Coordinates of C-alpha atoms in Angstrom, one line a residue:
M1 CA -111.8 12.4 -23.0
S2 CA -109.3 13.7 -20.4
V3 CA -106.3 11.6 -19.3
P4 CA -105.6 11.3 -15.5
P5 CA -102.4 13.1 -14.6
D6 CA -100.9 10.1 -12.8
I7 CA -100.7 8.0 -16.0
V8 CA -97.1 7.3 -16.9
A9 CA -96.5 8.6 -20.4
V10 CA -92.7 7.9 -20.9
P11 CA -90.5 4.9 -19.9
G12 CA -88.5 7.1 -17.6
G13 CA -91.5 7.5 -15.3
A14 CA -92.6 11.0 -16.0
A15 CA -96.4 11.7 -16.1
L16 CA -98.1 12.9 -19.2
S17 CA -98.7 16.2 -17.6
Q18 CA -95.0 16.8 -17.2
V19 CA -94.2 16.2 -20.9
P20 CA -93.8 19.6 -22.7
L21 CA -96.0 20.3 -25.7
L22 CA -94.1 20.4 -29.0
D23 CA -94.9 22.4 -32.1
P24 CA -96.3 20.4 -35.0
V25 CA -93.6 19.1 -37.4
P26 CA -93.5 21.2 -40.5
S27 CA -94.0 19.7 -44.0
L28 CA -91.0 18.7 -46.1
S29 CA -91.5 21.6 -48.5
T30 CA -91.6 24.0 -45.6
F31 CA -88.3 22.5 -44.3
L32 CA -86.5 22.7 -47.6
R33 CA -87.7 26.3 -48.1
A34 CA -86.3 27.2 -44.7
L35 CA -82.9 25.6 -45.7
R36 CA -82.7 27.6 -48.9
R37 CA -83.6 30.8 -47.0
D38 CA -81.3 30.4 -44.0
L39 CA -78.3 28.6 -45.5
T40 CA -75.9 29.8 -48.2
A41 CA -75.1 27.7 -51.3
G42 CA -71.7 26.9 -49.8
E43 CA -73.2 25.7 -46.5
R44 CA -75.7 23.5 -48.3
A45 CA -72.9 21.9 -50.5
G46 CA -70.8 21.3 -47.4
L47 CA -73.6 19.6 -45.6
A48 CA -74.8 17.5 -48.6
I49 CA -71.3 16.5 -50.0
E50 CA -68.3 17.3 -47.8
P51 CA -66.8 20.4 -46.2
E52 CA -64.3 20.7 -49.1
A53 CA -67.3 21.2 -51.5
A54 CA -68.2 24.5 -49.8
R55 CA -65.0 26.0 -51.2
A56 CA -66.4 26.0 -54.7
H57 CA -68.9 28.6 -53.7
D58 CA -66.4 30.9 -52.0
V59 CA -65.1 34.2 -53.5
F60 CA -61.3 34.7 -53.7
G61 CA -59.4 37.7 -54.7
K62 CA -57.5 37.7 -58.0
R63 CA -53.7 38.3 -57.9
P64 CA -52.5 41.3 -60.0
A65 CA -50.9 40.6 -63.3
S66 CA -47.2 39.8 -63.2
W67 CA -44.4 39.1 -65.5
R68 CA -42.7 35.9 -66.7
N69 CA -40.6 34.1 -64.1
Y70 CA -41.9 36.2 -61.3
A71 CA -43.8 33.4 -59.6
W72 CA -43.8 29.6 -60.3
E73 CA -46.1 27.0 -58.7
T74 CA -45.2 23.4 -58.2
D75 CA -47.1 20.3 -57.2
H76 CA -47.3 16.5 -57.5
V77 CA -50.3 14.8 -59.2
Q78 CA -50.9 11.1 -59.3
A79 CA -52.1 9.7 -62.6
P80 CA -55.3 7.6 -62.1
L81 CA -54.0 4.7 -64.2
L82 CA -51.6 1.7 -64.1
V83 CA -48.4 1.5 -66.0
D84 CA -45.9 -1.3 -66.3
A85 CA -42.6 -0.3 -64.6
D86 CA -40.1 -3.1 -64.9
G87 CA -42.8 -5.8 -64.5
D88 CA -44.7 -4.1 -61.7
L89 CA -48.0 -2.3 -62.2
V90 CA -47.7 1.1 -60.5
R91 CA -49.6 4.4 -60.4
P92 CA -47.1 7.1 -61.7
W93 CA -46.8 10.6 -60.3
I94 CA -46.0 13.8 -62.2
T95 CA -44.1 16.7 -60.7
W96 CA -44.1 20.0 -62.6
F97 CA -43.4 23.7 -62.4
I98 CA -45.6 26.2 -64.1
D99 CA -45.2 29.9 -64.6
T100 CA -48.3 31.8 -63.3
A101 CA -48.0 34.8 -65.6
T102 CA -47.8 32.9 -68.9
K103 CA -49.2 29.5 -68.0
V104 CA -46.2 27.8 -69.5
I105 CA -45.0 24.5 -68.0
T106 CA -41.3 25.0 -67.4
G107 CA -40.3 21.6 -66.0
T108 CA -41.8 18.1 -65.8
A109 CA -40.6 14.9 -64.1
V110 CA -42.4 11.6 -64.0
T111 CA -41.8 9.1 -61.2
P112 CA -43.1 5.5 -61.1
G113 CA -44.5 5.1 -57.7
H114 CA -44.4 7.6 -54.9
P115 CA -42.4 10.8 -55.6
S116 CA -39.6 12.1 -53.4
R117 CA -37.3 15.1 -53.2
A118 CA -35.4 13.6 -56.1
S119 CA -38.5 14.1 -58.2
V120 CA -38.7 17.8 -57.2
L121 CA -35.0 18.3 -58.0
A122 CA -35.3 16.6 -61.4
A123 CA -38.3 18.8 -62.3
L124 CA -36.5 21.9 -61.0
R125 CA -33.4 21.1 -63.2
A126 CA -35.7 20.7 -66.3
A127 CA -37.4 24.0 -65.4
V128 CA -34.3 26.1 -64.9
V129 CA -32.1 24.7 -67.8
R130 CA -33.1 26.1 -71.2
D131 CA -30.7 24.2 -73.3
D132 CA -31.8 21.2 -75.5
P133 CA -33.7 19.0 -74.7
Y134 CA -35.3 21.5 -72.2
G135 CA -36.6 25.0 -72.9
P136 CA -36.9 27.4 -74.5
A137 CA -39.0 28.6 -71.5
G138 CA -37.2 28.5 -68.1
G139 CA -34.6 30.3 -66.1
V140 CA -34.5 31.2 -62.5
P141 CA -37.8 32.4 -61.0
E142 CA -38.1 35.0 -58.3
L143 CA -40.7 33.1 -56.2
V144 CA -41.9 29.5 -56.0
R145 CA -45.3 28.7 -54.3
M146 CA -45.6 25.1 -53.0
D147 CA -47.7 23.3 -50.4
R148 CA -46.2 21.9 -47.1
G149 CA -45.4 18.5 -48.5
K150 CA -42.2 17.0 -46.9
D151 CA -40.7 16.6 -50.4
F152 CA -41.0 20.3 -51.3
L153 CA -39.9 21.6 -47.9
S154 CA -37.0 19.2 -47.5
A155 CA -33.6 20.7 -46.7
T156 CA -32.3 19.6 -50.1
V157 CA -35.0 21.4 -52.1
T158 CA -35.0 24.6 -50.0
T159 CA -31.2 24.8 -50.0
A160 CA -31.1 24.4 -53.8
L161 CA -33.7 27.2 -54.3
G162 CA -32.0 29.4 -51.7
A163 CA -28.6 28.9 -53.4
M164 CA -30.2 30.2 -56.6
G165 CA -31.8 33.2 -54.8
V166 CA -35.4 32.0 -55.1
T167 CA -37.9 32.9 -52.5
V168 CA -39.9 29.8 -51.2
K169 CA -43.5 30.5 -50.3
D170 CA -44.9 27.6 -48.4
L171 CA -48.7 27.9 -48.4
P172 CA -51.0 27.0 -45.5
A173 CA -52.4 23.5 -45.4
Y174 CA -55.7 22.7 -47.2
S175 CA -55.4 25.9 -49.3
P176 CA -55.3 24.7 -53.0
H177 CA -56.9 28.0 -54.1
L178 CA -53.6 29.8 -53.2
K179 CA -51.8 27.9 -56.0
G180 CA -54.7 27.8 -58.4
T181 CA -52.6 27.8 -61.6
V182 CA -51.0 24.4 -60.9
E183 CA -54.2 23.0 -59.5
S184 CA -56.0 23.9 -62.8
L185 CA -53.1 22.2 -64.6
N186 CA -53.7 19.1 -62.5
R187 CA -57.4 19.0 -63.4
A188 CA -56.7 19.7 -67.1
A189 CA -54.2 16.8 -67.2
N190 CA -56.8 14.5 -65.6
R191 CA -59.5 15.3 -68.1
M192 CA -57.4 15.8 -71.3
L193 CA -54.5 13.3 -70.8
F194 CA -55.1 10.6 -68.3
A195 CA -58.7 9.8 -69.2
A196 CA -57.6 9.1 -72.8
L197 CA -54.8 6.6 -72.0
P198 CA -55.1 2.8 -71.5
G199 CA -55.4 1.6 -68.0
Y200 CA -57.4 4.6 -66.8
T201 CA -59.0 3.6 -63.4
A202 CA -61.1 6.6 -62.5
G203 CA -63.7 6.2 -65.3
P204 CA -67.2 4.8 -65.0
T205 CA -67.7 1.0 -64.8
G206 CA -70.3 -1.1 -66.6
P207 CA -71.1 -2.4 -70.1
R208 CA -70.7 1.0 -71.7
S209 CA -67.2 1.6 -70.2
E210 CA -66.2 -2.0 -71.3
R211 CA -67.2 -1.2 -74.9
R212 CA -65.0 1.8 -74.7
G213 CA -62.1 -0.3 -73.5
R214 CA -62.1 0.6 -69.8
S215 CA -62.2 -3.0 -68.5
A216 CA -59.0 -4.1 -66.7
G217 CA -58.6 -7.2 -68.9
A218 CA -59.4 -5.7 -72.2
V219 CA -56.5 -3.2 -72.4
S220 CA -52.9 -3.8 -71.5
A221 CA -51.1 -1.2 -69.4
L222 CA -48.7 1.2 -71.0
S223 CA -45.0 0.8 -70.3
F224 CA -43.5 3.5 -68.1
K225 CA -41.4 4.7 -71.1
D226 CA -44.5 5.1 -73.3
F227 CA -46.4 6.8 -70.5
T228 CA -43.5 9.3 -70.0
A229 CA -43.5 10.0 -73.7
E230 CA -47.2 10.7 -73.6
V231 CA -46.8 13.1 -70.7
L232 CA -44.0 15.0 -72.4
A233 CA -45.9 15.1 -75.7
W234 CA -48.9 16.5 -73.8
T235 CA -46.7 19.1 -72.1
N236 CA -45.4 20.2 -75.4
W237 CA -49.0 20.5 -76.7
W238 CA -49.9 22.6 -73.7
N239 CA -47.1 25.0 -74.3
T240 CA -47.2 25.3 -78.1
T241 CA -50.8 24.6 -79.2
H242 CA -53.2 25.1 -76.2
R243 CA -54.6 28.6 -76.0
P244 CA -55.9 29.5 -72.6
K245 CA -58.7 32.1 -72.3
A246 CA -56.5 34.3 -70.0
L247 CA -53.8 34.7 -72.7
S248 CA -56.1 36.3 -75.3
G249 CA -55.6 33.7 -78.1
R250 CA -51.9 33.1 -77.5
T251 CA -50.2 29.9 -76.5
P252 CA -48.3 29.8 -73.3
L253 CA -45.0 29.7 -75.1
Q254 CA -45.9 32.7 -77.3
A255 CA -46.9 34.7 -74.2
W256 CA -43.6 33.8 -72.5
Q257 CA -41.5 34.8 -75.5
A258 CA -43.4 38.0 -76.0
D259 CA -42.6 39.1 -72.4
P260 CA -39.6 41.5 -72.4
T261 CA -38.6 40.7 -68.8
P262 CA -34.9 39.6 -68.6
V263 CA -34.3 36.0 -67.9
T264 CA -31.6 34.8 -65.4
D265 CA -29.9 31.6 -66.6
I266 CA -27.6 29.1 -64.9
P267 CA -25.4 27.0 -67.1
A268 CA -26.2 23.4 -67.0
A269 CA -22.6 22.6 -66.1
D270 CA -22.9 24.7 -62.9
L271 CA -26.4 23.6 -62.0
W272 CA -25.2 20.2 -60.5
A273 CA -24.0 22.1 -57.4
F274 CA -27.5 23.4 -56.6
I275 CA -29.6 20.3 -57.0
L276 CA -27.4 17.7 -55.2
E277 CA -27.2 16.9 -51.5
D278 CA -23.8 17.5 -49.8
D279 CA -22.3 14.6 -48.0
G280 CA -21.3 16.9 -45.2
R281 CA -17.8 15.7 -44.4
P282 CA -14.4 15.4 -46.2
R283 CA -13.2 12.0 -47.5
K284 CA -10.0 10.8 -49.1
L285 CA -9.5 9.0 -52.4
T286 CA -7.8 5.7 -51.9
S287 CA -6.4 3.2 -54.4
H288 CA -9.9 1.6 -54.5
G289 CA -11.8 4.8 -55.1
V290 CA -14.0 6.8 -52.6
S291 CA -16.1 5.2 -49.9
W292 CA -19.6 6.4 -49.3
R293 CA -22.3 4.7 -47.1
G294 CA -20.2 1.6 -46.8
R295 CA -19.7 1.1 -50.6
T296 CA -16.9 2.0 -53.0
Y297 CA -17.3 4.3 -56.0
V298 CA -14.7 4.5 -58.8
A299 CA -14.1 6.6 -62.0
A300 CA -11.5 6.8 -64.6
W301 CA -10.6 10.4 -63.7
M302 CA -9.4 9.2 -60.2
T303 CA -6.2 7.7 -61.7
G304 CA -3.1 9.2 -60.1
Q305 CA -5.1 11.1 -57.4
A306 CA -5.1 8.6 -54.5
G307 CA -4.8 10.5 -51.2
R308 CA -6.6 13.6 -52.4
E309 CA -9.3 15.1 -50.1
V310 CA -12.7 15.2 -51.7
R311 CA -16.4 15.8 -50.9
V312 CA -19.3 13.8 -52.1
R313 CA -22.6 15.2 -53.5
Y314 CA -25.5 13.0 -54.7
M315 CA -29.0 12.9 -55.9
P316 CA -31.4 11.5 -53.3
H317 CA -32.1 7.8 -53.8
H318 CA -29.7 7.5 -56.7
D319 CA -27.2 5.2 -55.2
H320 CA -25.7 4.0 -58.4
E321 CA -23.8 7.3 -59.1
I322 CA -22.4 10.2 -57.1
E323 CA -20.7 13.4 -57.9
V324 CA -17.2 14.2 -56.4
C325 CA -15.7 17.6 -55.9
D326 CA -12.5 18.8 -54.2
A327 CA -12.3 20.4 -50.8
R328 CA -13.0 23.8 -52.2
G329 CA -16.1 22.7 -54.0
R330 CA -14.8 22.4 -57.6
H331 CA -16.4 19.6 -59.5
L332 CA -14.1 16.8 -60.3
G333 CA -16.5 14.3 -62.0
P334 CA -19.0 11.5 -61.4
A335 CA -18.2 8.1 -59.8
H336 CA -20.1 4.9 -60.3
L337 CA -20.7 2.0 -57.9
A338 CA -18.0 -0.6 -58.0
D339 CA -18.9 -4.3 -58.1
A340 CA -22.6 -3.5 -58.8
A341 CA -25.0 -6.4 -58.8
T342 CA -26.1 -7.9 -62.1
P343 CA -29.6 -7.5 -63.3
E344 CA -30.2 -11.2 -62.7
Q345 CA -29.1 -10.7 -59.1
L346 CA -31.3 -7.7 -58.6
Q347 CA -34.3 -9.6 -59.9
A348 CA -33.6 -12.5 -57.6
L349 CA -33.2 -10.1 -54.7
R350 CA -36.5 -8.4 -55.4
E351 CA -38.3 -11.7 -55.6
A352 CA -36.7 -12.9 -52.3
R353 CA -37.7 -9.6 -50.6
S354 CA -41.3 -9.9 -52.0
E355 CA -41.5 -13.5 -50.7
R356 CA -40.2 -12.5 -47.3
A357 CA -42.7 -9.7 -47.1
R358 CA -45.5 -12.0 -48.2
R359 CA -44.5 -14.6 -45.5
L360 CA -44.3 -11.9 -42.8
R361 CA -47.8 -10.6 -43.7
S362 CA -49.1 -14.2 -43.6
D363 CA -47.6 -14.8 -40.2
A364 CA -49.0 -11.5 -38.9
K365 CA -52.5 -12.5 -40.1
A366 CA -52.2 -15.9 -38.5
A367 CA -51.0 -14.4 -35.2
E368 CA -53.8 -11.9 -35.3
R369 CA -56.3 -14.7 -35.7
L370 CA -54.8 -16.6 -32.8
R371 CA -54.8 -13.5 -30.6
R372 CA -58.4 -12.6 -31.2
Q373 CA -60.7 -13.6 -28.3
R374 CA -64.2 -14.9 -28.9
F375 CA -66.9 -15.2 -26.2
A376 CA -70.1 -17.2 -26.3
P377 CA -73.3 -15.2 -26.5
T378 CA -75.7 -15.6 -23.6
T379 CA -79.3 -14.8 -22.8
S380 CA -79.0 -14.9 -19.0
A381 CA -76.9 -13.3 -16.4
E382 CA -73.8 -15.6 -16.2
P383 CA -70.0 -15.2 -16.4
A384 CA -68.4 -14.7 -19.8
Q385 CA -67.3 -17.9 -21.5
R386 CA -64.3 -17.9 -23.7
L387 CA -64.4 -19.9 -27.0
G388 CA -61.5 -21.6 -28.8
A389 CA -60.5 -24.9 -27.4
V390 CA -56.7 -25.8 -27.5
T391 CA -55.2 -29.2 -26.7
A392 CA -52.4 -29.4 -24.1
A393 CA -49.9 -30.5 -26.9
Q394 CA -50.8 -27.5 -29.0
A395 CA -50.3 -25.1 -26.1
E396 CA -46.9 -26.7 -25.3
R397 CA -45.7 -26.4 -28.9
E398 CA -46.8 -22.8 -29.2
L399 CA -45.2 -21.9 -25.8
A400 CA -42.0 -23.6 -26.8
A401 CA -41.9 -21.7 -30.1
A402 CA -42.5 -18.4 -28.2
D403 CA -39.6 -19.2 -25.9
Y404 CA -37.3 -19.9 -28.8
T405 CA -38.1 -16.6 -30.5
D406 CA -38.0 -14.5 -27.3
V407 CA -34.8 -12.5 -27.5
A408 CA -34.7 -11.8 -23.8
R409 CA -34.8 -15.6 -23.0
L410 CA -32.2 -16.4 -25.7
A411 CA -29.9 -13.8 -24.2
L412 CA -29.5 -15.9 -21.0
P413 CA -28.5 -12.9 -18.8
D414 CA -28.0 -15.1 -15.7
L415 CA -25.6 -17.6 -17.4
I416 CA -22.5 -15.6 -16.3
P417 CA -23.3 -13.5 -13.2
P418 CA -22.0 -10.0 -13.2
A419 CA -19.0 -9.2 -11.1
A420 CA -19.5 -7.9 -7.5
P421 CA -19.6 -4.1 -7.2
P422 CA -16.9 -2.3 -5.2
A423 CA -17.2 -2.5 -1.5
D424 CA -17.8 1.3 -1.2
W425 CA -20.9 1.1 -3.3
R426 CA -24.3 1.0 -1.6
T427 CA -25.8 -1.9 -3.5
P428 CA -29.3 -3.2 -2.7
P429 CA -29.2 -6.7 -1.2
A430 CA -31.4 -8.1 -4.0
L431 CA -28.9 -7.0 -6.6
A432 CA -25.8 -8.0 -4.6
A433 CA -27.2 -11.6 -4.2
G434 CA -27.2 -12.1 -8.0
T435 CA -23.5 -11.2 -8.5
A436 CA -20.6 -13.5 -8.5
P437 CA -18.5 -13.6 -5.3
P438 CA -15.1 -11.8 -5.4
P439 CA -12.1 -14.1 -5.9
P440 CA -10.4 -15.0 -2.6
A441 CA -7.4 -12.9 -1.6
L442 CA -4.0 -14.6 -1.4
T443 CA -2.9 -14.1 2.3
P444 CA -0.2 -16.7 3.2
A445 CA 0.0 -17.5 6.9
D446 CA 3.8 -17.4 7.0
P447 CA 5.1 -14.3 5.2
S448 CA 8.4 -16.1 4.6
A449 CA 6.6 -18.9 2.7
D450 CA 6.8 -17.5 -0.8
V451 CA 6.9 -20.9 -2.5
V452 CA 3.6 -22.5 -3.5
P453 CA 3.8 -26.3 -3.0
E454 CA 3.2 -28.4 -6.1
P455 CA 0.0 -30.5 -6.3
G456 CA 0.5 -33.9 -4.5
S457 CA 3.5 -32.8 -2.5
R458 CA 3.5 -32.9 1.3
P459 CA 4.2 -29.8 3.4
A460 CA 7.5 -29.8 5.3
G461 CA 7.3 -31.4 8.7
D462 CA 4.3 -33.6 7.8
A463 CA 5.2 -37.1 9.1
S464 CA 1.9 -38.7 8.4

């Protein structure tokens, strides 16, 4: 049965004769077979999971074998578990340096909460110093590979590495394969260390995980001190017991000690000058100590040295202590914050700040609810109708509160009008009208009358 050509076939108004004929849809098996034939395994993984999954199917070149302390790699890794840090549950971060040739972890630093450049400097100090309790692996590397994180590329870290003669290799973004040694260390720590500790949050959920102690209420969180001890113990196990396949049955520490390459050391007493920020300007010791950032720092060695010109160096975010050196850079000694707050005061201050932050968040949510506009739905063509009735008294109270908190209104700029501009200025009339008139000039009628009459007195010659 033929269809007349004038019959409308689509809602747009096109006739059936104008609709192009399409090929029949292939079967599902034919479609999947075409995908396997025309797409690579990486492309299929990227489409099925995420674009980053395609990287697992890429082929990367292998760097040639090197020697100890030729190249280090560094990175932050967040532990997927909660620890108790002074009463707060936080997710700690680990910062470490690893030697690419021998796979030995040279330095480790643990930070409760988000890491900073201070975390990098602490790990760098532990990596370079080989005296107890650090070492025996360490020294000064020739090259350090790192990503483009702001902590690693901060001026403090790059200056410290540059002062030691270390080349900094900042890798392109989203290129973890270029520092594969430390990335493999991060994955190994996640599987071998973090997953076995209490408070692990990245594991499976359900009855089986609860029987294994994964439920939040069944296991109490580790203290930050205990967690740090676990990380340092695992680091020691990695260096002294773990035997990676690439080391042919040796431990990382054995491979590092068997390498005859000379090691460049920096004494711990001299290392402070490399890993501290410079204040940047000279200061003078007074009878109260040295002033830095509006606070006073004192030390016993300052006795008898008031008036001496000094410079201040400090570890970022460590405001309780600074290092002081003379104008030529010679280290004089540490100084501690004078009149520091007591632990009770600090606890009360933290609680007050938390309460204020909670109140501000609550006020912001309430203001967002008041700001949100709702409209009534309609089924016919009519103007939009706003919802949310407010009484006149409520509107007046809210407007009065807004006037009270408006800084521009509280400033009262028109209370004291500004002075009139000079006569030779070309001032717009609208601005000149808002200024105060100039004071009248004293021009006495009689130049000889240089005496001003007292109030209530009559001028001379007045007979009335």
